[in-house]
PDB file of C-alpha atoms in Angstrom:
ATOM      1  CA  UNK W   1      85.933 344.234 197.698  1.00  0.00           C
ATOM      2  CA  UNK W   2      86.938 345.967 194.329  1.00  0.00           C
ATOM      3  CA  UNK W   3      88.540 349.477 195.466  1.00  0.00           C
ATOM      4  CA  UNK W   4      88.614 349.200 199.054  1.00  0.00           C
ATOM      5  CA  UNK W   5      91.981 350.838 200.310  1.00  0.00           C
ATOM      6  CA  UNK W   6      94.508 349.093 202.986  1.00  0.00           C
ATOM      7  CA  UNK W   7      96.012 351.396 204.320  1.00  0.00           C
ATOM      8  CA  UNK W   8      98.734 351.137 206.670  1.00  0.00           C
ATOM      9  CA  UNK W   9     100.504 351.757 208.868  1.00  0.00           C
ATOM     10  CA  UNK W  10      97.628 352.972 211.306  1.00  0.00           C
ATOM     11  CA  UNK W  11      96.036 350.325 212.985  1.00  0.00           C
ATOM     12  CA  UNK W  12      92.661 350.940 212.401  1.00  0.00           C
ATOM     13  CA  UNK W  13      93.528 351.198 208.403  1.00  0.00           C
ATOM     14  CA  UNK W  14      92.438 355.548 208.993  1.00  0.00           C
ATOM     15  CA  UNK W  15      94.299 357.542 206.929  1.00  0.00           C
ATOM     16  CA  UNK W  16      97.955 358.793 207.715  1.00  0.00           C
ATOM     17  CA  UNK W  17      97.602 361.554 210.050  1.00  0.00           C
ATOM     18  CA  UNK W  18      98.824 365.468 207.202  1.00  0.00           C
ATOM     19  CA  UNK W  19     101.949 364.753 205.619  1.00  0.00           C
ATOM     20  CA  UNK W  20     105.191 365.253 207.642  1.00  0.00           C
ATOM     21  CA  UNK W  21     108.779 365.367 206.553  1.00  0.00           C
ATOM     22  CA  UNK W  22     109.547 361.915 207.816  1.00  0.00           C
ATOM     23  CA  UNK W  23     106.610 359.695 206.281  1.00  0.00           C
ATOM     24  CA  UNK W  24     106.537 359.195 202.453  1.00  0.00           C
ATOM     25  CA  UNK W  25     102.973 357.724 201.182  1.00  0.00           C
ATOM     26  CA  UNK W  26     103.435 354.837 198.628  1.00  0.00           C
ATOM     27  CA  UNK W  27     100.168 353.210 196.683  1.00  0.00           C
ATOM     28  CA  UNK W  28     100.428 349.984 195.412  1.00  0.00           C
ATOM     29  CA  UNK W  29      98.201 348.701 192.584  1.00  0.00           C
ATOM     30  CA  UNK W  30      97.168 345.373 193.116  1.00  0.00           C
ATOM     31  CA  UNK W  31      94.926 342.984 191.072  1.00  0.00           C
ATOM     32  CA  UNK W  32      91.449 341.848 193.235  1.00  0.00           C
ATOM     33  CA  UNK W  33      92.244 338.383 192.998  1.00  0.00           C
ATOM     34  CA  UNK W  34      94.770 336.081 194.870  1.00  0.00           C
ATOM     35  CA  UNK W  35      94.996 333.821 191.490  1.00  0.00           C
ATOM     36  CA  UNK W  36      96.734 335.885 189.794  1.00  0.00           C
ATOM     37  CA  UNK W  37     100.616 336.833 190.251  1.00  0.00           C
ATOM     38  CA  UNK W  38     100.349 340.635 189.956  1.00  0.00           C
ATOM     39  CA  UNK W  39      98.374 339.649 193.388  1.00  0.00           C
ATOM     40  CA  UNK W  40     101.467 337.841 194.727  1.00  0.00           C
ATOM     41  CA  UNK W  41     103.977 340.821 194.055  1.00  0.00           C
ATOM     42  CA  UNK W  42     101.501 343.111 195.912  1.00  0.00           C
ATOM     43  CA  UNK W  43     101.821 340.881 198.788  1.00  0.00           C
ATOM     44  CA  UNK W  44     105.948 340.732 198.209  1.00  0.00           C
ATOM     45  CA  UNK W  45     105.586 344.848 198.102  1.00  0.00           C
ATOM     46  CA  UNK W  46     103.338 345.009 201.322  1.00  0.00           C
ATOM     47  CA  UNK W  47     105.778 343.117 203.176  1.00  0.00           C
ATOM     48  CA  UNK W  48     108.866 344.952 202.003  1.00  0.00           C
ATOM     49  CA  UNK W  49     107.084 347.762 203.242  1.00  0.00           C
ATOM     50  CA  UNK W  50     106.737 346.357 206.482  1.00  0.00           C
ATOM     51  CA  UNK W  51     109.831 345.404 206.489  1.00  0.00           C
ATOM     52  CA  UNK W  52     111.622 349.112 206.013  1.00  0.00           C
ATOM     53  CA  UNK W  53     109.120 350.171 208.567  1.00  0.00           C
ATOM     54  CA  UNK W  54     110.886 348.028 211.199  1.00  0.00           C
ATOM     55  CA  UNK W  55     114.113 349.664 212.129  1.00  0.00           C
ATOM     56  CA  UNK W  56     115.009 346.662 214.592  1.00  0.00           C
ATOM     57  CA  UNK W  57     114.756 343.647 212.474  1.00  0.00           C
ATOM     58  CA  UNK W  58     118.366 343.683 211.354  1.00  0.00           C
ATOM     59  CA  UNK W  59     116.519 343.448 207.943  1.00  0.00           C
ATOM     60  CA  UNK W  60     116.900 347.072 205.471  1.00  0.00           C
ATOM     61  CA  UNK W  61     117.427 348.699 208.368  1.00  0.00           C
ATOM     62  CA  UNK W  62     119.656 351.239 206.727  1.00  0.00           C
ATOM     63  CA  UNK W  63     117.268 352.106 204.248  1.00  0.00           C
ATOM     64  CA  UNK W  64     115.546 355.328 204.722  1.00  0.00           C
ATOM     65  CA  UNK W  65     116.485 355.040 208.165  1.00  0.00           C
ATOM     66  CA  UNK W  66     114.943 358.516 208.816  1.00  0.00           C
ATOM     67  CA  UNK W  67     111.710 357.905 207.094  1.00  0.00           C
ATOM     68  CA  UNK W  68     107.956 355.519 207.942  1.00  0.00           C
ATOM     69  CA  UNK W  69     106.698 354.667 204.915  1.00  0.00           C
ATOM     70  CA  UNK W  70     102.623 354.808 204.379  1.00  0.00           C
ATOM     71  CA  UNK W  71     101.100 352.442 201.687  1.00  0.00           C
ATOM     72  CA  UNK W  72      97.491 351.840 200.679  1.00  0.00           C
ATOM     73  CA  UNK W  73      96.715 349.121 197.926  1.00  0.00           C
ATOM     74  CA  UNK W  74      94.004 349.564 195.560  1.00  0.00           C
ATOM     75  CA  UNK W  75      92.510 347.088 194.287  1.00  0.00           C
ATOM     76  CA  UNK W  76      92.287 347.294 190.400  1.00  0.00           C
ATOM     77  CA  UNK W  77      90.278 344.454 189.395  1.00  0.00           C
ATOM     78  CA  UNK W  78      91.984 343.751 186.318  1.00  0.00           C
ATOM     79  CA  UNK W  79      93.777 340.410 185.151  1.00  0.00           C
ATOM     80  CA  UNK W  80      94.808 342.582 182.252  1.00  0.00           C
ATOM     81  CA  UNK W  81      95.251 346.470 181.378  1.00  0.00           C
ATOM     82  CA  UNK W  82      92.279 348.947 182.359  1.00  0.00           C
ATOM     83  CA  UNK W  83      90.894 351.625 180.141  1.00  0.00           C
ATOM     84  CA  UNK W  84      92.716 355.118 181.214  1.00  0.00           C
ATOM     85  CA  UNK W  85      89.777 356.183 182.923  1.00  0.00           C
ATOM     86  CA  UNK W  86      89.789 353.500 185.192  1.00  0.00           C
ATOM     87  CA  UNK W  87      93.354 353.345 186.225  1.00  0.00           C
ATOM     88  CA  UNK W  88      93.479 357.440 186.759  1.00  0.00           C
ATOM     89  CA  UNK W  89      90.277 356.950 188.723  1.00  0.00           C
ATOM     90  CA  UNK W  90      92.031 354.607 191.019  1.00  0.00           C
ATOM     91  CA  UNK W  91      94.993 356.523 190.745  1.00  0.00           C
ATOM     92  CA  UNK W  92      93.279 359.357 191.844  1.00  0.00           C
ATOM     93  CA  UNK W  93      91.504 357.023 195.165  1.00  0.00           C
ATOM     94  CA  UNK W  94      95.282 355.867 196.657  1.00  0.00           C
ATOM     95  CA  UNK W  95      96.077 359.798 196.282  1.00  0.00           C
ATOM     96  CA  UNK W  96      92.606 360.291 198.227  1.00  0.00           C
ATOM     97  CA  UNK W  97      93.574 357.443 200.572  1.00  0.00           C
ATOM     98  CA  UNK W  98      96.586 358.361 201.779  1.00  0.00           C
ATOM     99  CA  UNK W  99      96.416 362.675 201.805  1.00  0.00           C
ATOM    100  CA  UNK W 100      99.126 362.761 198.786  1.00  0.00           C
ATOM    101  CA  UNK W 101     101.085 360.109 197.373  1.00  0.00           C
ATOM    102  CA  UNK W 102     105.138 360.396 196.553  1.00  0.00           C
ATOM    103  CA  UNK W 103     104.825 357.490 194.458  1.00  0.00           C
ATOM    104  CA  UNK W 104     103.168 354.355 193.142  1.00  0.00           C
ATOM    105  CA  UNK W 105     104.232 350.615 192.591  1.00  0.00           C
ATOM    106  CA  UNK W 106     102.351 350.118 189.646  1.00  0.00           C
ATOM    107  CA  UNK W 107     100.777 349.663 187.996  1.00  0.00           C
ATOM    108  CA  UNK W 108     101.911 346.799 185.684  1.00  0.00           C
ATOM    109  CA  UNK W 109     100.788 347.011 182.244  1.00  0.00           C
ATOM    110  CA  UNK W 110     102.494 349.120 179.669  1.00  0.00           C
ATOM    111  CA  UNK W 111      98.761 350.573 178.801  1.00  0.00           C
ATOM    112  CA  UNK W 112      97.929 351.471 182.422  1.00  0.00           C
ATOM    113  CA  UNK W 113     101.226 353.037 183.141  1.00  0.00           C
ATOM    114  CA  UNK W 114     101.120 355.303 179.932  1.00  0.00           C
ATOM    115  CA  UNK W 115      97.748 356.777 181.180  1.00  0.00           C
ATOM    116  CA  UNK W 116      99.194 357.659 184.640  1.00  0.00           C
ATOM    117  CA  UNK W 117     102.455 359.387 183.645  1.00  0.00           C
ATOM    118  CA  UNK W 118     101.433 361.131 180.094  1.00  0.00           C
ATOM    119  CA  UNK W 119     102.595 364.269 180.553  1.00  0.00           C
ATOM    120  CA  UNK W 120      99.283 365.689 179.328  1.00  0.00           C
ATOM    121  CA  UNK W 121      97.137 364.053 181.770  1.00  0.00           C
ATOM    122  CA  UNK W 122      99.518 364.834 184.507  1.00  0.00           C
ATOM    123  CA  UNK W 123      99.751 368.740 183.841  1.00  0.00           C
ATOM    124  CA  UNK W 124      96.208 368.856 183.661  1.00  0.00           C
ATOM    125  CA  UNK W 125      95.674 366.693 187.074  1.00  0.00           C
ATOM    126  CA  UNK W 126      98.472 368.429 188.520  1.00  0.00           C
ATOM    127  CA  UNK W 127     100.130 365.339 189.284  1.00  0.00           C
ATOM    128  CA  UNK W 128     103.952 364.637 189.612  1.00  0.00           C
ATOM    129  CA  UNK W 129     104.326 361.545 190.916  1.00  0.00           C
ATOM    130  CA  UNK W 130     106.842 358.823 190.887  1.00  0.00           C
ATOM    131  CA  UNK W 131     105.637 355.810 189.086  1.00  0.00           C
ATOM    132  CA  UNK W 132     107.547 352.695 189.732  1.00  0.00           C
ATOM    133  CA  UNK W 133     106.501 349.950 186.748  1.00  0.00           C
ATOM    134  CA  UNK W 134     107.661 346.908 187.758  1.00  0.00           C
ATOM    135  CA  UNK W 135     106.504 345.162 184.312  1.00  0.00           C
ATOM    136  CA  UNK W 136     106.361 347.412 181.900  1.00  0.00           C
ATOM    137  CA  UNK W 137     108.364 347.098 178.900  1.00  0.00           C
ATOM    138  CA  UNK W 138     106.854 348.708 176.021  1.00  0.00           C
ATOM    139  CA  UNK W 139     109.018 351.187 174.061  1.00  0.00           C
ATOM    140  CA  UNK W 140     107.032 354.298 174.081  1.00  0.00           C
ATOM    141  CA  UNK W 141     107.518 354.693 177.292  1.00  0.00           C
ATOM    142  CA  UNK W 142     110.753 355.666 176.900  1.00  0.00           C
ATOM    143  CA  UNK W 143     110.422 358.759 175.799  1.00  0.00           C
ATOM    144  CA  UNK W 144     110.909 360.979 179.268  1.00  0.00           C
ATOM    145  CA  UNK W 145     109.232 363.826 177.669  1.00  0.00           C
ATOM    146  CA  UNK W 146     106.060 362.230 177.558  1.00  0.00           C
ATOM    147  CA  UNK W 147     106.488 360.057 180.328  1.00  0.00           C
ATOM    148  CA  UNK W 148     107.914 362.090 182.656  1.00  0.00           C
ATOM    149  CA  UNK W 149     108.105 360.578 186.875  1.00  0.00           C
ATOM    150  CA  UNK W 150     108.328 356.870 185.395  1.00  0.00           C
ATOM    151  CA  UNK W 151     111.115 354.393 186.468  1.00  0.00           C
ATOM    152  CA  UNK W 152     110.551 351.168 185.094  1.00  0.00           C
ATOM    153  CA  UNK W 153     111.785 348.138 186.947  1.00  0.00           C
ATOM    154  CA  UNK W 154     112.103 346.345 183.628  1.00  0.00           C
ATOM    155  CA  UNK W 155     114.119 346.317 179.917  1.00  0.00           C
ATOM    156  CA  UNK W 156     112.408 347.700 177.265  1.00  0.00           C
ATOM    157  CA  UNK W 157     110.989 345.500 174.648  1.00  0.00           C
ATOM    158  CA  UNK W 158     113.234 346.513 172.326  1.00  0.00           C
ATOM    159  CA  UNK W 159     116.597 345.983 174.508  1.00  0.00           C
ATOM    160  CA  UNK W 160     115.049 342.663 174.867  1.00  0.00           C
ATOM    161  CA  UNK W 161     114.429 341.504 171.325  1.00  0.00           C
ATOM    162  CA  UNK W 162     118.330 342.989 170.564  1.00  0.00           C
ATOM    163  CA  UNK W 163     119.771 341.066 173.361  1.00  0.00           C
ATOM    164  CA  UNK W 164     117.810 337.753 172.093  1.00  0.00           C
ATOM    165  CA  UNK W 165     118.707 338.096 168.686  1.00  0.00           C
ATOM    166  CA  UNK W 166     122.591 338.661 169.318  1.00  0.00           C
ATOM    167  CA  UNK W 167     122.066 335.108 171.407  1.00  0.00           C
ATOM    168  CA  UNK W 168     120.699 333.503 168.617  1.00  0.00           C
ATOM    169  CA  UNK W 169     123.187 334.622 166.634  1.00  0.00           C
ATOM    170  CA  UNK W 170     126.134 333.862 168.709  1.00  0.00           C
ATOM    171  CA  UNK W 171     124.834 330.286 169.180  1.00  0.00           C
ATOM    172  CA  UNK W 172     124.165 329.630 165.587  1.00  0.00           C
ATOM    173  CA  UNK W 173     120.570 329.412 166.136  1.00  0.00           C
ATOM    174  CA  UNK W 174     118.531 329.976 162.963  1.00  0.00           C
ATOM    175  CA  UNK W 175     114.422 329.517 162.821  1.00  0.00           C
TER     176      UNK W 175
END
């Protein structure tokens, strides 16, 4: 249901055992519904996971070779962006879930990732960590100031609209 962790790679879904220097603990944002394609890159991250976890698949083997990566997924129940609130509170359950978190895949809108990595909220949570944005392209957020721990996976809206408007213009395109 809504907010219930997976959390893995224990086998009963418990909790990691106290952080050691060789695991890193990853949440992953996720949307509650399999309709919807953030759902579908939760399930690509998940197994991505799994797959840096296996050190004899001949598949990223050499990546983090030294490390076992623990992931829970919370469940956000969004199509769309949450209020702040909402998204710190479940930021604040895959931290819970998992004894610390490193960093976070998500989450995916440009509103939801501004309330996790303002740099007021995070001094006063006493929170530092890395947030991975996949989908987030909206300009503010490139100020590293007030954003600080955020690597987005994605251009900027305004690199974007640049890059499309010298294509028009090469091509002769007018509206």
């Amino acid at each position: 249901g809504n907010g219930q962790a997976l959390t893995r790679p224990m086998p009963d879904n418990s909790k990691p055992p106290e952080l050691v220097g060789d695991t890193l603990r990853v949440g992953v944002f996720c949307d509650i519904s399999p309709r919807y394609i953030v759902y579908e890159k939760c399930q690509h991250v998940m197994h991505i996971i799994d797959r840096i976890n296996d050190k004899k698949d001949g598949f990223l083997d050499d990546l983090l070779p030294d490390h076992r990566l623990f992931y829970s997924m919370v469940q956000t129940g969004t199509t769309g962006c949450a209020e702040s609130e909402a998204i710190r509170s479940h930021f604040d359950q895959l931290y819970s879930d998992l004894n610390g978190v490193v960093a976070t895949i998500g989450p995916f809108c440009s509103d939801d990732v501004a309330a996790v990595t303002a740099a007021e909220w995070r001094a006063g949570a006493d929170v530092s960590t890395v947030v991975l944005a996949p989908s987030s392209t909206a300009p503010l957020l490139a100020n590293v100031g007030a954003y600080p721990n955020l690597l987005r996976l994605s251009s900027n809206d305004k690199h974007i609209q640049s890059a499309v408007a010298a294509l028009a213009e090469r091509l002769g395109w007018q509206a």
